Coordinates of C-alpha atoms in Angstrom, one line a residue:
M1 CA -44.0 10.9 -26.3
S2 CA -44.4 14.2 -28.2
I3 CA -47.0 14.7 -31.0
K4 CA -44.2 14.6 -33.6
E5 CA -42.9 11.3 -32.2
S6 CA -46.5 9.9 -32.1
K7 CA -47.1 10.8 -35.8
T8 CA -43.7 9.2 -36.8
S9 CA -44.6 6.0 -35.0
I10 CA -48.0 5.8 -36.7
Q11 CA -46.3 6.5 -40.1
V12 CA -43.9 3.6 -39.5
I13 CA -46.8 1.3 -38.7
E14 CA -48.7 2.4 -41.8
R15 CA -45.6 1.7 -43.9
M16 CA -45.2 -1.7 -42.3
M17 CA -48.8 -2.6 -43.2
A18 CA -48.3 -1.4 -46.8
L19 CA -45.3 -3.6 -47.2
L20 CA -47.2 -6.6 -45.7
D21 CA -50.1 -6.0 -48.1
V22 CA -47.8 -6.0 -51.1
L23 CA -46.1 -9.2 -49.9
A24 CA -49.5 -10.8 -49.4
E25 CA -50.5 -10.0 -53.0
H26 CA -47.5 -12.0 -54.4
P27 CA -47.2 -15.8 -54.1
D28 CA -43.5 -15.6 -54.9
P29 CA -40.8 -13.6 -53.0
V30 CA -40.6 -10.0 -53.9
P31 CA -37.4 -7.9 -54.6
L32 CA -36.8 -4.8 -52.6
K33 CA -37.0 -2.5 -55.6
Q34 CA -40.5 -3.8 -56.4
L35 CA -41.7 -3.5 -52.8
A36 CA -40.4 0.1 -52.8
A37 CA -42.1 0.9 -56.1
Q38 CA -45.5 -0.6 -55.1
T39 CA -45.6 1.1 -51.7
G40 CA -44.2 4.4 -52.8
L41 CA -41.4 4.2 -50.3
H42 CA -37.8 5.1 -50.9
P43 CA -35.7 1.9 -51.2
S44 CA -33.6 2.8 -48.1
T45 CA -36.8 3.4 -46.0
A46 CA -38.3 0.1 -47.2
H47 CA -35.1 -1.7 -46.5
R48 CA -34.9 -0.3 -43.0
I49 CA -38.5 -1.3 -42.1
L50 CA -38.1 -4.7 -43.7
A51 CA -35.0 -5.3 -41.6
A52 CA -36.9 -4.7 -38.4
M53 CA -39.8 -6.9 -39.6
T54 CA -37.3 -9.7 -40.5
H55 CA -35.8 -9.5 -37.1
S56 CA -39.3 -9.9 -35.6
G57 CA -40.2 -12.8 -37.8
F58 CA -43.0 -11.0 -39.7
V59 CA -40.9 -11.1 -42.9
E60 CA -38.3 -13.5 -44.2
R61 CA -35.4 -12.4 -46.4
G62 CA -33.9 -14.7 -49.0
D63 CA -30.2 -14.9 -49.8
N64 CA -30.7 -13.1 -53.1
G65 CA -32.4 -10.1 -51.4
V66 CA -36.0 -11.0 -51.9
Y67 CA -38.7 -10.9 -49.3
R68 CA -41.8 -13.0 -48.3
L69 CA -44.2 -13.2 -45.4
G70 CA -42.7 -14.7 -42.3
I71 CA -43.6 -17.6 -40.1
R72 CA -44.6 -15.3 -37.2
L73 CA -47.7 -14.3 -39.2
L74 CA -48.7 -17.9 -39.5
E75 CA -48.3 -18.4 -35.7
L76 CA -50.5 -15.3 -35.0
G77 CA -53.0 -16.3 -37.6
S78 CA -53.4 -19.8 -36.1
L79 CA -53.8 -18.2 -32.7
V80 CA -56.6 -15.9 -34.0
K81 CA -58.3 -18.8 -35.7
S82 CA -58.3 -20.9 -32.6
R83 CA -60.0 -18.1 -30.7
L84 CA -62.7 -17.5 -33.3
S85 CA -66.2 -18.9 -32.9
L86 CA -68.7 -18.9 -35.7
R87 CA -71.5 -18.0 -33.5
E88 CA -69.6 -15.3 -31.6
T89 CA -68.3 -13.8 -34.8
A90 CA -71.7 -13.8 -36.5
I91 CA -74.0 -12.5 -33.7
A92 CA -73.1 -8.8 -34.0
E93 CA -73.8 -8.8 -37.7
M94 CA -77.0 -10.8 -37.2
L95 CA -78.3 -8.3 -34.7
A96 CA -77.4 -5.4 -37.1
L97 CA -79.4 -7.1 -39.9
H98 CA -82.2 -7.7 -37.5
Q99 CA -82.3 -4.0 -36.6
K100 CA -82.3 -3.0 -40.2
T101 CA -85.1 -5.3 -41.2
G102 CA -87.1 -6.0 -38.0
E103 CA -87.2 -9.7 -39.0
S104 CA -85.7 -12.9 -37.7
V105 CA -82.1 -13.7 -38.6
N106 CA -80.9 -17.3 -38.5
L107 CA -77.5 -19.0 -38.5
G108 CA -77.6 -22.6 -39.9
I109 CA -74.9 -25.2 -40.3
R110 CA -75.0 -28.5 -42.2
D111 CA -75.4 -31.9 -40.5
G112 CA -75.5 -34.6 -43.1
D113 CA -78.7 -34.2 -45.1
Q114 CA -80.1 -31.5 -42.8
I115 CA -79.6 -27.9 -41.7
V116 CA -79.4 -27.3 -38.0
Y117 CA -80.1 -23.8 -36.7
V118 CA -77.5 -22.8 -34.1
E119 CA -78.4 -19.1 -33.5
R120 CA -81.4 -16.9 -34.1
T121 CA -82.6 -13.4 -33.4
S122 CA -86.4 -13.2 -33.0
S123 CA -88.5 -10.4 -34.4
G124 CA -91.4 -10.7 -32.0
R125 CA -93.5 -8.9 -34.6
S126 CA -95.8 -11.7 -35.6
A127 CA -97.8 -14.6 -34.2
V128 CA -96.6 -16.6 -37.1
R129 CA -94.4 -19.4 -35.8
V130 CA -91.1 -19.7 -37.6
V131 CA -89.5 -23.1 -37.6
H132 CA -86.0 -21.7 -37.4
I133 CA -85.5 -22.0 -33.7
V134 CA -82.2 -22.9 -32.2
G135 CA -81.7 -26.6 -32.6
A136 CA -84.4 -27.0 -35.2
R137 CA -83.6 -29.2 -38.2
A138 CA -84.9 -29.2 -41.8
P139 CA -83.9 -30.9 -45.1
L140 CA -81.3 -29.3 -47.3
H141 CA -83.6 -29.1 -50.4
T142 CA -86.4 -27.2 -48.6
T143 CA -84.3 -24.6 -46.8
A144 CA -82.6 -21.5 -48.3
T145 CA -79.4 -22.3 -46.4
G146 CA -79.6 -26.0 -47.4
K147 CA -79.7 -25.0 -51.1
L148 CA -76.4 -23.2 -50.6
F149 CA -74.7 -26.4 -49.5
L150 CA -76.3 -28.4 -52.3
V151 CA -74.8 -25.9 -54.8
E152 CA -71.5 -26.4 -53.2
D153 CA -71.8 -30.2 -53.5
G154 CA -72.1 -30.1 -57.3
P155 CA -74.5 -31.9 -59.8
Q156 CA -73.5 -35.5 -59.1
Q157 CA -73.8 -35.2 -55.3
V158 CA -77.2 -33.4 -55.7
Q159 CA -78.4 -36.4 -57.7
D160 CA -77.1 -38.7 -55.0
Y161 CA -78.9 -36.6 -52.4
A162 CA -82.2 -36.8 -54.3
R163 CA -81.9 -40.6 -54.6
R164 CA -80.9 -41.0 -51.0
T165 CA -83.6 -38.8 -49.5
G166 CA -86.4 -39.0 -52.1
L167 CA -86.8 -35.2 -51.8
P168 CA -89.7 -35.3 -49.3
G169 CA -91.9 -32.3 -49.1
S170 CA -92.8 -30.3 -46.0
T171 CA -95.5 -28.1 -47.6
A172 CA -97.3 -27.9 -50.9
A173 CA -94.6 -25.5 -52.1
S174 CA -91.7 -27.8 -51.4
I175 CA -89.5 -28.8 -54.3
T176 CA -89.9 -32.6 -54.6
D177 CA -88.6 -33.1 -58.2
L178 CA -84.9 -33.3 -59.1
A179 CA -85.3 -31.3 -62.3
A180 CA -87.0 -28.5 -60.5
L181 CA -84.4 -28.6 -57.7
E182 CA -81.5 -28.4 -60.2
K183 CA -83.2 -25.4 -61.9
D184 CA -83.6 -23.7 -58.5
L185 CA -79.9 -24.5 -57.6
D186 CA -78.8 -23.0 -60.9
R187 CA -80.4 -19.7 -59.8
V188 CA -78.7 -19.9 -56.4
R189 CA -75.3 -20.5 -58.1
R190 CA -75.7 -17.5 -60.4
H191 CA -76.9 -15.0 -57.7
A192 CA -75.1 -16.3 -54.6
V193 CA -78.3 -16.1 -52.7
A194 CA -81.0 -18.7 -52.0
F195 CA -84.7 -18.5 -51.3
D196 CA -87.2 -20.7 -49.4
L197 CA -90.7 -19.7 -50.5
E198 CA -92.9 -21.4 -47.9
E199 CA -91.1 -24.7 -48.6
V200 CA -90.4 -25.5 -45.0
E201 CA -93.4 -23.9 -43.4
H202 CA -96.6 -22.4 -44.8
G203 CA -96.6 -18.6 -44.4
V204 CA -92.9 -18.3 -43.9
R205 CA -90.3 -17.2 -46.5
C206 CA -86.5 -17.0 -46.3
I207 CA -83.5 -15.5 -48.0
A208 CA -80.0 -17.0 -47.3
A209 CA -76.4 -16.3 -48.2
G210 CA -73.3 -18.4 -47.5
I211 CA -70.6 -17.9 -44.9
R212 CA -67.1 -19.1 -45.6
D213 CA -64.1 -19.7 -43.4
D214 CA -60.4 -18.8 -44.0
K215 CA -60.0 -21.7 -46.3
G216 CA -63.0 -20.7 -48.5
V217 CA -65.1 -23.6 -47.2
L218 CA -68.8 -23.0 -46.9
V219 CA -69.4 -23.4 -43.1
A220 CA -72.8 -21.9 -42.5
G221 CA -75.7 -20.0 -44.0
L222 CA -77.1 -16.7 -42.8
S223 CA -80.9 -16.4 -43.4
L224 CA -83.5 -13.8 -43.0
S225 CA -87.0 -15.3 -42.3
T226 CA -90.2 -13.4 -42.5
P227 CA -94.0 -14.0 -42.7
S228 CA -94.9 -14.2 -46.3
E229 CA -96.9 -11.0 -46.2
R230 CA -93.8 -9.0 -45.2
F231 CA -91.4 -10.8 -47.5
N232 CA -89.2 -8.4 -49.5
P233 CA -86.9 -10.0 -52.1
D234 CA -85.0 -6.7 -52.3
W235 CA -83.4 -7.6 -48.9
A236 CA -81.3 -10.2 -50.8
P237 CA -78.3 -7.9 -51.3
L238 CA -78.4 -6.9 -47.7
V239 CA -78.3 -10.6 -46.5
R240 CA -75.5 -11.4 -48.9
E241 CA -73.4 -8.4 -47.8
T242 CA -73.9 -9.3 -44.1
A243 CA -72.8 -12.9 -44.8
E244 CA -69.7 -11.6 -46.7
R245 CA -68.7 -9.4 -43.7
I246 CA -69.0 -12.5 -41.4
S247 CA -66.9 -14.5 -43.8
R248 CA -64.2 -11.8 -43.9
A249 CA -64.2 -11.7 -40.1
L250 CA -63.5 -15.5 -40.2
G251 CA -60.5 -14.9 -42.4
Y252 CA -62.1 -15.5 -45.8
V253 CA -60.4 -13.6 -48.7
P254 CA -62.6 -13.5 -51.8
P255 CA -60.9 -14.3 -55.1
R256 CA -59.7 -11.3 -56.9
T257 CA -61.6 -10.5 -60.1
L258 CA -59.7 -9.5 -63.1

């Protein structure tokens, strides 16, 4: 293949992707004229590429000349989803966050009224024992990751959780009062990041942000745990951005802001 042919092939692929992106933005079928206008393609060029994509099942053409995403994309998406693993998807980003901060990074999932830690990178920098070892469990209301799930539950279920568990404390810093917990969860809701300030273990603090799947469901929390003397709240945006990248890798598409 010549250089010219190679450039032409790449250009066609880029145009295909542009057309798919526009179709993805619209819940309803899109006319050819609009697709051409939004991609900057000549209508005849857009029509030719769409015909090839229709033949392959990536696009469907309606009788009135409108286009929408095709079933082939759903088939491929289902295949990708079936091959994704939360732990496998998260570990590279966890290691990157660990390298940036030098601190332990944890991946926690919910199991009833507890958080279970399923993956961890260890800092090895301190003799302080961190409870977030793989397989360790802790109550939702004392952990940064658990607070993310309580926010997701909503006020009524948080009240039910408080009555059901009694909000037992693990340390003197643990939140054991419903009003105080609701106030803390309101901060989590507003900032999309949660803190554990020695609430699970004395001398250990955490920052956590949520990980969502392709349906927008909160499936895990990414947390950074440090000895209290090295705790830096300015790491919160870094933790949140890392969790967002993992979410996107799982297929999550954030809602568009107007």
